[in-house]
Every structure is written in structure tokens, then in C-alpha cells.
Coordinates of C-alpha atoms and ligand atoms in Angstrom, one line a residue:
M21 CA 0.0 0.0 0.0
S22 CA 1.4 3.5 -0.8
S23 CA 1.8 5.8 2.1
E24 CA -0.9 8.2 0.9
N25 CA -3.5 5.5 1.5
I26 CA -2.6 5.3 5.2
T27 CA -4.7 7.6 7.4
A28 CA -4.2 7.9 11.2
P29 CA -7.0 6.3 13.2
T30 CA -9.5 8.7 14.6
L31 CA -11.9 8.6 17.5
R32 CA -15.7 9.0 17.0
Y33 CA -18.6 8.9 19.4
L34 CA -21.8 6.9 18.8
V35 CA -24.5 8.4 20.9
Q36 CA -27.8 6.7 21.3
P37 CA -30.9 8.9 21.6
G38 CA -32.8 9.7 24.7
G39 CA -32.2 9.3 28.4
C40 CA -31.5 11.9 31.1
V41 CA -28.6 12.8 33.4
S42 CA -28.4 12.5 37.2
G43 CA -25.9 12.4 40.0
S44 CA -23.5 14.6 41.9
F45 CA -20.0 14.9 40.3
R46 CA -17.0 17.1 39.6
V47 CA -15.7 17.9 36.1
P48 CA -12.0 18.5 35.4
G49 CA -10.1 21.7 36.4
D50 CA -10.4 25.1 34.8
K51 CA -8.4 25.3 31.6
S52 CA -7.7 29.1 31.8
M53 CA -6.6 28.9 35.4
S54 CA -4.4 25.8 34.8
H55 CA -2.5 27.6 32.0
R56 CA -1.9 30.6 34.2
S57 CA -0.9 28.6 37.3
I58 CA 2.0 27.1 35.4
M59 CA 3.0 30.4 33.8
L60 CA 3.0 32.5 37.0
G61 CA 4.3 29.6 39.2
S62 CA 7.3 29.2 36.9
V63 CA 8.5 32.8 37.2
A64 CA 7.6 33.2 40.9
E65 CA 10.2 33.1 43.6
G66 CA 9.8 29.8 45.6
V67 CA 7.8 26.7 45.2
T68 CA 4.1 26.8 44.1
E69 CA 1.8 23.9 44.7
V70 CA -1.2 23.6 42.4
S71 CA -4.2 21.3 43.0
G72 CA -7.1 20.6 40.7
F73 CA -4.8 21.1 37.7
L74 CA -6.5 20.2 34.4
E75 CA -4.5 17.2 32.9
G76 CA -5.7 18.0 29.4
E77 CA -3.5 18.4 26.4
D78 CA -3.8 22.2 26.3
A79 CA -2.6 22.8 29.8
L80 CA 0.0 20.1 29.5
A81 CA 1.4 21.9 26.5
T82 CA 2.0 24.9 28.6
L83 CA 3.6 22.8 31.3
Q84 CA 5.9 21.2 28.7
A85 CA 6.8 24.6 27.3
F86 CA 8.1 25.8 30.8
R87 CA 10.0 22.5 31.2
D88 CA 11.6 23.3 27.9
M89 CA 12.7 26.6 29.3
G90 CA 14.4 24.9 32.3
V91 CA 11.7 25.0 35.0
Q92 CA 11.6 22.0 37.2
I93 CA 7.9 20.9 37.5
E94 CA 6.8 17.8 39.4
G95 CA 3.6 16.0 38.4
P96 CA 0.9 16.3 37.4
D97 CA -0.3 13.6 39.7
N98 CA -4.0 13.5 40.3
G99 CA -4.2 17.2 39.6
K100 CA -1.2 18.0 41.8
V101 CA 1.6 20.0 40.3
I102 CA 4.7 21.4 42.1
I103 CA 6.5 24.2 40.3
H104 CA 10.0 25.3 41.4
G105 CA 9.8 28.9 40.3
V106 CA 12.9 30.5 38.8
G107 CA 12.0 34.2 39.1
L108 CA 11.0 36.6 36.4
N109 CA 14.4 36.5 34.7
G110 CA 15.3 32.9 35.4
L111 CA 14.0 31.1 32.2
S112 CA 16.4 29.7 29.7
A113 CA 16.1 29.8 26.0
P114 CA 14.2 26.8 24.6
K115 CA 16.4 24.6 22.3
K116 CA 13.6 24.1 19.8
P117 CA 10.3 25.8 18.8
L118 CA 7.7 25.6 21.6
N119 CA 4.8 23.5 20.2
V120 CA 1.6 24.3 22.1
G121 CA -0.6 22.0 20.1
N122 CA -4.2 23.2 20.0
A123 CA -3.9 25.8 22.7
G124 CA -4.7 29.4 21.7
T125 CA -4.4 30.6 25.3
A126 CA -0.9 29.1 25.6
M127 CA 0.3 30.8 22.4
R128 CA -1.2 34.2 22.9
L129 CA -0.3 34.5 26.6
L130 CA 3.3 33.2 26.0
M131 CA 3.9 35.7 23.2
G132 CA 3.5 38.5 25.8
F133 CA 4.8 36.7 28.8
L134 CA 8.1 35.8 27.1
A135 CA 8.5 39.1 25.2
G136 CA 10.6 40.5 28.1
Q137 CA 13.1 37.6 28.0
N138 CA 16.6 37.9 26.6
F139 CA 16.2 35.2 23.9
E140 CA 14.5 34.6 20.6
F141 CA 11.8 32.0 20.6
T142 CA 9.3 30.4 18.2
L143 CA 5.8 29.2 19.0
T144 CA 3.9 26.8 16.8
G145 CA 0.9 24.5 17.1
D146 CA -1.4 22.0 15.3
A147 CA -3.4 22.6 12.1
S148 CA -6.2 24.4 13.9
L149 CA -4.0 26.7 15.9
T150 CA -1.7 27.5 12.9
S151 CA -4.8 28.8 11.1
R152 CA -5.9 31.2 13.9
P153 CA -5.2 35.0 13.9
M154 CA -2.2 36.2 16.0
N155 CA -2.0 39.8 14.9
R156 CA -4.4 40.7 17.7
V157 CA -1.5 40.0 20.1
A158 CA 1.4 40.7 17.7
N159 CA 0.3 44.3 17.1
P160 CA 0.1 45.5 20.7
L161 CA 3.5 43.8 21.3
R162 CA 5.0 45.6 18.3
E163 CA 3.6 48.9 19.9
M164 CA 5.6 47.8 23.0
G165 CA 8.7 47.8 20.8
V166 CA 9.0 44.0 20.5
V167 CA 9.9 42.4 17.2
V168 CA 7.3 39.8 16.3
E169 CA 7.3 37.8 13.0
T170 CA 4.4 35.7 11.9
A171 CA 3.6 33.6 8.8
A172 CA 1.2 35.0 6.2
E173 CA -1.8 36.9 7.4
G174 CA -0.6 36.9 11.0
R175 CA -0.8 33.1 11.4
P176 CA 1.6 31.0 13.5
P177 CA 4.4 30.0 13.6
V178 CA 5.3 33.1 15.5
T179 CA 8.9 34.2 16.2
V180 CA 9.5 36.8 18.9
K181 CA 13.0 38.4 18.9
A182 CA 12.9 39.2 22.6
N183 CA 15.9 41.3 23.8
G184 CA 14.9 42.1 27.3
K185 CA 13.3 45.5 26.3
V186 CA 9.6 46.1 26.5
N187 CA 8.0 49.5 26.6
A188 CA 4.9 50.2 28.7
I189 CA 1.7 51.0 26.8
H190 CA -1.9 52.0 27.4
Y191 CA -3.7 49.7 25.0
V192 CA -7.3 50.2 24.0
M193 CA -8.4 46.7 22.8
P194 CA -10.4 46.5 19.6
M195 CA -12.1 43.3 20.7
A196 CA -13.2 41.8 24.0
S197 CA -10.5 39.1 24.5
A198 CA -9.0 38.0 27.7
Q199 CA -6.1 36.5 25.7
V200 CA -5.2 39.9 24.3
K201 CA -5.6 41.6 27.7
S202 CA -3.5 39.0 29.4
C203 CA -0.8 39.1 26.7
V204 CA -0.3 42.9 27.1
L205 CA -0.4 42.8 30.9
L206 CA 2.0 39.9 31.1
A207 CA 4.4 41.7 28.8
G208 CA 3.9 44.8 31.0
L209 CA 5.5 42.8 33.9
Y210 CA 8.8 43.4 32.2
A211 CA 8.3 47.0 31.2
E212 CA 9.3 50.1 33.0
G213 CA 6.3 52.0 34.3
E214 CA 2.5 51.4 34.0
T215 CA 1.0 49.2 31.3
S216 CA -2.8 49.1 31.0
T217 CA -5.5 47.6 28.9
T218 CA -9.0 49.0 28.3
E219 CA -11.5 46.4 27.0
P220 CA -14.7 47.1 25.2
A221 CA -16.6 44.7 27.5
P222 CA -15.6 42.7 30.6
T223 CA -13.7 39.5 29.8
R224 CA -12.4 36.8 32.2
D225 CA -10.1 38.3 34.8
H226 CA -8.1 35.2 36.0
T227 CA -4.7 36.8 35.1
E228 CA -5.4 39.8 37.2
R229 CA -6.7 37.7 40.1
M230 CA -3.9 35.2 40.0
L231 CA -1.2 37.9 39.8
R232 CA -2.7 39.3 43.0
G233 CA -2.5 35.8 44.5
F234 CA 1.2 35.8 43.7
G235 CA 1.5 39.1 45.6
Y236 CA 1.8 41.2 42.4
D237 CA -0.5 44.2 42.8
G238 CA -2.4 45.4 39.8
K239 CA -5.4 47.7 39.6
T240 CA -8.7 47.1 38.0
D241 CA -10.9 50.2 37.5
G242 CA -14.1 49.4 35.4
N243 CA -12.9 48.1 32.1
K244 CA -9.3 49.2 32.6
A245 CA -6.7 46.9 34.1
S246 CA -3.1 48.1 34.9
L247 CA 0.1 47.1 36.5
V248 CA 3.5 48.5 37.0
G249 CA 6.5 46.5 35.7
G250 CA 9.6 45.5 37.6
G251 CA 8.0 43.8 40.6
K252 CA 8.3 40.1 41.6
L253 CA 5.9 37.2 42.1
T254 CA 6.0 35.2 45.3
A255 CA 5.1 31.5 45.2
T256 CA 1.7 30.5 46.5
N257 CA -0.7 27.5 46.5
I258 CA -3.4 27.4 43.9
D259 CA -6.6 25.4 44.1
V260 CA -8.0 25.2 40.6
P261 CA -11.8 24.8 40.7
A262 CA -13.8 22.7 38.1
D263 CA -14.1 24.4 34.7
I264 CA -17.5 26.1 34.2
S265 CA -16.9 25.6 30.5
S266 CA -16.8 21.9 31.0
A267 CA -19.7 21.9 33.5
A268 CA -21.7 23.7 30.8
F269 CA -22.2 20.5 28.8
F270 CA -23.9 18.9 31.7
M271 CA -25.9 22.1 32.6
V272 CA -27.4 22.0 29.2
A273 CA -27.8 18.2 29.3
A274 CA -29.9 18.5 32.5
S275 CA -31.9 21.4 31.1
I276 CA -33.0 19.7 28.0
A277 CA -33.5 16.0 29.1
P278 CA -36.8 15.4 31.0
G279 CA -36.2 13.8 34.4
S280 CA -32.6 15.2 34.8
D281 CA -31.3 16.3 38.2
I282 CA -27.5 16.9 38.6
T283 CA -25.2 18.7 41.0
L284 CA -21.8 19.9 39.7
Q285 CA -19.3 20.2 42.5
H286 CA -16.8 22.9 43.2
V287 CA -17.3 24.9 40.0
G288 CA -15.6 28.2 39.3
V289 CA -18.3 30.8 39.1
N290 CA -16.2 33.9 38.5
P291 CA -18.7 36.7 37.3
T292 CA -16.6 37.1 34.1
R293 CA -17.3 33.4 33.3
D294 CA -20.9 32.8 34.4
G295 CA -22.8 33.9 31.3
I296 CA -23.9 30.3 30.8
I297 CA -25.9 30.5 34.0
S298 CA -27.4 33.9 33.2
I299 CA -28.4 32.8 29.7
L300 CA -29.8 29.4 30.7
R301 CA -31.8 31.1 33.5
L302 CA -33.2 33.6 31.0
M303 CA -34.3 30.6 28.9
G304 CA -36.2 29.4 32.0
A305 CA -33.7 26.8 33.4
D306 CA -33.8 25.7 37.0
I307 CA -30.3 26.4 38.4
T308 CA -29.4 26.8 42.0
L309 CA -26.0 27.6 43.5
S310 CA -25.1 26.4 46.9
N311 CA -22.0 26.2 49.2
Q312 CA -20.8 29.4 47.7
R313 CA -17.3 30.3 48.8
E314 CA -14.1 32.0 47.7
V315 CA -11.0 29.8 47.0
G316 CA -7.7 31.5 46.3
G317 CA -9.4 34.7 45.1
E318 CA -11.9 32.9 42.8
P319 CA -15.6 32.4 43.6
V320 CA -16.6 28.7 43.7
A321 CA -20.0 27.0 44.1
D322 CA -21.9 23.7 43.7
I323 CA -24.4 24.0 40.9
R324 CA -27.7 22.0 40.8
V325 CA -29.6 21.8 37.6
R326 CA -33.0 20.2 37.3
Y327 CA -35.0 19.8 34.1
V328 CA -37.7 22.2 33.1
G329 CA -38.6 23.1 29.6
L330 CA -36.6 25.9 28.1
K331 CA -37.9 28.8 25.9
G332 CA -36.2 30.7 23.1
I333 CA -34.7 34.1 23.8
N334 CA -32.7 37.0 22.2
V335 CA -29.4 36.5 23.9
P336 CA -28.4 39.9 25.5
E337 CA -25.1 40.9 23.9
E338 CA -23.5 41.8 27.2
Y339 CA -23.5 38.1 28.1
V340 CA -21.5 37.1 25.0
P341 CA -17.9 37.6 26.3
L342 CA -19.1 36.0 29.6
A343 CA -20.2 32.8 27.9
I344 CA -17.9 32.9 24.8
D345 CA -16.8 29.2 25.0
E346 CA -20.3 27.9 25.8
F347 CA -22.2 28.9 22.6
P348 CA -21.8 25.5 20.8
V349 CA -23.7 23.8 23.6
L350 CA -26.1 26.8 24.0
F351 CA -27.0 26.3 20.4
V352 CA -28.1 22.8 21.3
A353 CA -30.2 24.2 24.2
A354 CA -31.7 26.7 21.7
A355 CA -32.7 23.8 19.4
C356 CA -34.6 22.3 22.3
A357 CA -36.2 25.5 23.5
E358 CA -39.7 26.5 22.6
G359 CA -39.7 29.2 19.9
T360 CA -36.8 31.1 18.4
T361 CA -33.4 31.9 19.8
V362 CA -31.3 34.7 18.3
L363 CA -27.6 35.3 19.0
T364 CA -25.9 38.5 17.8
G365 CA -22.6 40.2 18.6
A366 CA -20.6 36.9 18.7
E367 CA -18.4 37.2 15.6
E368 CA -15.5 36.0 17.8
L369 CA -16.9 32.5 17.5
R370 CA -15.7 32.4 13.9
V371 CA -12.0 32.4 15.0
K372 CA -12.1 29.8 17.8
E373 CA -10.7 26.3 17.4
C374 CA -12.9 26.2 14.3
D375 CA -15.6 28.6 12.9
R376 CA -18.1 27.7 15.6
I377 CA -21.0 29.5 14.0
Q378 CA -20.7 27.7 10.6
V379 CA -19.8 24.3 12.0
M380 CA -22.6 24.2 14.6
A381 CA -25.1 25.4 12.0
D382 CA -24.0 22.7 9.6
G383 CA -24.2 20.0 12.2
L384 CA -27.6 21.1 13.5
K385 CA -28.9 21.3 9.9
T386 CA -27.7 17.7 9.3
L387 CA -29.8 16.7 12.4
G388 CA -32.8 18.5 10.9
V389 CA -32.8 21.6 13.0
N390 CA -33.5 25.0 11.4
A391 CA -30.3 26.9 12.2
I392 CA -29.4 29.9 10.2
P393 CA -25.9 31.2 10.6
T394 CA -25.4 35.0 10.5
P395 CA -22.1 36.9 10.3
D396 CA -22.1 37.5 14.1
G397 CA -24.4 34.8 15.5
M398 CA -27.2 32.4 14.7
I399 CA -31.0 32.1 14.5
I400 CA -32.3 28.8 15.8
E401 CA -35.8 27.5 15.7
S402 CA -36.9 24.9 18.1
G403 CA -37.5 21.6 16.4
E404 CA -37.1 17.9 16.5
I405 CA -33.5 16.7 16.5
G406 CA -33.0 13.7 14.3
G407 CA -30.0 11.4 13.9
G408 CA -27.1 11.6 11.6
Q409 CA -23.3 12.0 11.3
V410 CA -21.9 15.3 12.3
E411 CA -18.4 16.8 11.8
T412 CA -16.4 18.4 14.6
H413 CA -13.7 20.0 12.6
D414 CA -11.4 18.7 15.4
D415 CA -13.0 21.1 17.8
H416 CA -13.4 19.6 21.3
R417 CA -16.5 21.7 22.2
I418 CA -18.3 20.9 19.0
A419 CA -17.8 17.2 19.8
M420 CA -19.2 17.4 23.3
S421 CA -22.1 19.7 22.2
F422 CA -23.4 17.1 19.7
T423 CA -23.0 14.4 22.3
V424 CA -25.4 16.3 24.5
A425 CA -27.8 16.9 21.6
A426 CA -28.4 13.1 21.5
L427 CA -30.4 13.3 24.8
R428 CA -33.2 14.9 22.7
A429 CA -32.6 13.1 19.4
T430 CA -34.9 10.6 17.7
D431 CA -32.0 8.5 16.3
T432 CA -28.3 7.8 16.8
I433 CA -25.9 10.7 16.4
V434 CA -22.4 9.8 15.1
V435 CA -19.9 12.5 16.1
N436 CA -16.8 12.2 13.9
N437 CA -13.2 13.2 15.0
C438 CA -13.5 13.5 18.7
G439 CA -9.8 13.1 19.6
H440 CA -9.5 16.8 20.5
V441 CA -11.9 16.4 23.5
A442 CA -8.8 15.5 25.4
T443 CA -7.5 19.0 25.1
S444 CA -10.0 20.3 27.7
F445 CA -12.0 17.4 29.1
P446 CA -10.1 14.2 29.5
G447 CA -12.5 11.4 30.6
F448 CA -15.5 13.1 29.1
S449 CA -17.1 10.0 27.5
V450 CA -16.6 7.9 30.6
L451 CA -18.2 10.6 32.8
A452 CA -21.0 11.3 30.3
K453 CA -21.8 7.6 30.3
Q454 CA -21.8 7.3 34.1
V455 CA -24.3 10.1 34.4
G456 CA -26.7 8.8 31.8
I457 CA -25.7 9.6 28.2
S458 CA -25.5 6.4 26.0
I459 CA -22.2 7.1 24.5
E460 CA -19.7 4.6 22.9
E461 CA -16.2 5.4 21.7
Q462 CA -15.1 3.9 18.4
V463 CA -11.7 4.1 16.8
V464 CA -12.0 4.2 13.0
Ligands
S3P502 C1 -9.3 32.3 27.2 C2 -10.0 33.4 26.6 C3 -11.0 33.2 25.6 C4 -11.5 31.8 25.5 C5 -10.4 30.8 25.6 C6 -9.7 30.9 26.9 C7 -8.3 32.6 28.3 O1 -10.4 33.5 24.3 O2 -12.3 31.6 24.4 O3 -11.0 29.5 25.6 O4 -8.0 31.7 29.0 O5 -7.9 33.7 28.4 P1 -10.5 35.1 23.7 O6 -9.5 35.8 24.5 O7 -10.0 34.9 22.3 O8 -11.9 35.5 23.8

């Protein structure tokens, strides 16, 4: 056989229709916080212990990148990671390009974070990541005096010719993006004077909160975040809560499948991430938070979701950045909600791990749902979900969303190319099965 006939085996899900979800359980750790815990722990002074770390491919790519820059990191072992911090100027030049796989957060944050180092470095990734736009972070870094080279149209690989010099800026962000905000602020750690970002709408503030946890004082004033460079980070312990973006799949599952009643334990409910709760509640969902507490500067709660029928809504645009990763599964909720749901102001969905507007609309249409993509959102009519084969375009959240859709389908849903689920939610299919979804994995 010639080599071009050999294709790598891929993973697909076969999900049988119907059922409901029940039980009390915990989903894996928050991806955004896991990335940041490795980054900040690595340049802190002293030993940082992380628990609840997400052992998914994305966060592991960040961990490997810092090992490649000479940081001694123990684990992960059951979510425990011990990082021997080297201080803000203690990293060594990586011997080869840093490959961060599928992880946009790793690439965009590292570009800024490493811009103040005294060595040139290259960041690359998988097919999905190397087709995503990087000028949104390259441009402010260039304004800070950093030489950044990209492939055509601002795509990765990205080479940063860092020479230890970064100028402070006050950056007015053209889009609501926590990755852009974090990139600029992390570069600002190495600049003289105050660096600030002003965002058009609030985005996740884990970088600002975690910096504070490491004893680095920044300021947040409305939509402006700022810090003064030249300080130091002091090692701390970090308890990463369960990821609300992973919990979201089960929140929607319970909201659409009659008879469901689940409790999701120890979920991060930071107000810059809780748009999924607000949107589902607006659709009529029965969601209660209990055991609310603050862990390491981040609010955490247990979330109970019981089935009640949903209704279609016009999604308020101010919720969009607060639920930016949850729209694939919210589109499934919309298909099960009485009436019409309209999403606008969400053009950022087109530059995620795939074009999430187009890919979700295509898949929903395959299953017989009337889903009309628009440049910045979607219009979805409630309707019967049929069976069929849907494509994920190697996007983890698309795979998990169509798995959840099967709870209300009339026939089997085959979800192709699910390997990337391991980037954010290792063990998803096992957990989904345990709590009531009839899912089988197949290697084809
Ligand atoms: C993230 C920010 C968001 C989000 C991504 C994680 C982060 O991206 O979609 O999954 O950890 O900062 P944008 O900054 O592009 O909105």
C-alpha cells in the first residue's frame, strides 16, 4: 500500500438517543486557570503547589513549554503539580520551537509573557492553531517595541525576537478578548512604568486575580486593568476549581432532558465566566447555586440543575464575552427551547478552534434543526433533533455539544473526529456515560 492511503485512526462517538442525566459529580479543572498557574508559578520566587490542575492536552502543552525553558515541574499527579519557580528572569532559551498543540491561550499569553526575556523563541501548534489569527496580540506587542514575526496573514508559527526590552503602553483593545488583555499585561511585567488595557466589554479576569494571589499588585478600574512592571511574584498555593466551560455541557444536558437532576461540585463561578448560568436562566432553566465560597481569590459553588422546559430568547449581547466558549452547547439548548433563539454580537466565535458558527449550524442542519448562521451569530428555531453524522472539525467543544444533543434526538448521532476532546476534558465520554448519556467510543 502506498503511504498516501494510510490515514491515522480517529476517534468517534456513537451516541444513542434519549435518556437523562443524574448524580453529583465534579468535572476537570479550569483550563484558563491551569495555564496561568504554570506560567505564573514558573516565574515566581519559591515553590508553588497547584491542586485541581487540568491534565488536558492544552494545559499540559504549557507545562511542557516551561520545562523546555528549564523550569523543574513535578507532576501532574492526580491534579497536583509542584513548580519550582525560577523568578521573572530565570527562564532559559528553549532549544527548539515551543509546540503548544491546539492551545490558543498558551500561544497568545506566552507571546506576551516571554516578550521580556533575553532570547528569541518560536511558538507553533497544530493545524487548527496555525490557522488562527495572532496579529491581535502581535500588534500591541509591536507597539511595545517587541519584534514579532508571523507567517502569512498573522498566522503561526510566530517568532519573537525578545531582547529584554519592553515599553509600557496603554492599550485600547479592539475586541473583547482575555487573551489579548493577558498578553499585554504579562508583557507589562517586564516594562518600566505602568501598562494598561481597556477592554470594550468585561472578559475573564483570571490573570489579574492570579497575579494578586502571587503578591503582584495590579489595579482594575471598570474596564481598565493596569500594573507597574519591575516587581516580583511570590510563590503561593493554587486550588483550581472545576471548569464552568466543561460543566456547561452537563448544565445544558440536564436542562434539555426530562427527568434530569444533577449537582456539579466545586465549579468556578467567577462573574466574568458565568454567562452560561445567566443565559440558561433567561431561557427558564432551574439552576441553584449552593456552598458558595471563595477559594484562592476565585468564587466557587456547587451548581444544581433540574430539568424544566426551556424557551427561546434573544441573547443579550452583554452576556456574549461571559459565555464565549459555551455557545456551541447553548445552540443545542436553543434547538430544544420553545420558539426562536437569536444570538448577535458573537463574531469572535468564527475564530475559535474552528468557525463555531458555521460548524454548529452545519451540524444542526444535518440533524434536521432549522439553524441559520449570520455573520455574528445564529438564529435557531426549536424543532425535532434527528439522527445523523456530524463533523467536529477537530474542535473539542463541538464534539461534546453534539453528544449532549443526542439526549433529545430521535435517532443515533455519530460524532466524527472527537480526539480533541482530550484538550480540555479528559475522561468526558466515561463521565458522560456514568451520568446517563448512552455514548460509545469507536476508533475508526
Ligand atoms: C481564554 C480566553 C478566551 C476563551 C479561551 C480561553 C483565556 O479567548 O475563548 O478558551 O484563558 O484567556 P479570547 O480571549 O480569544 O476570547
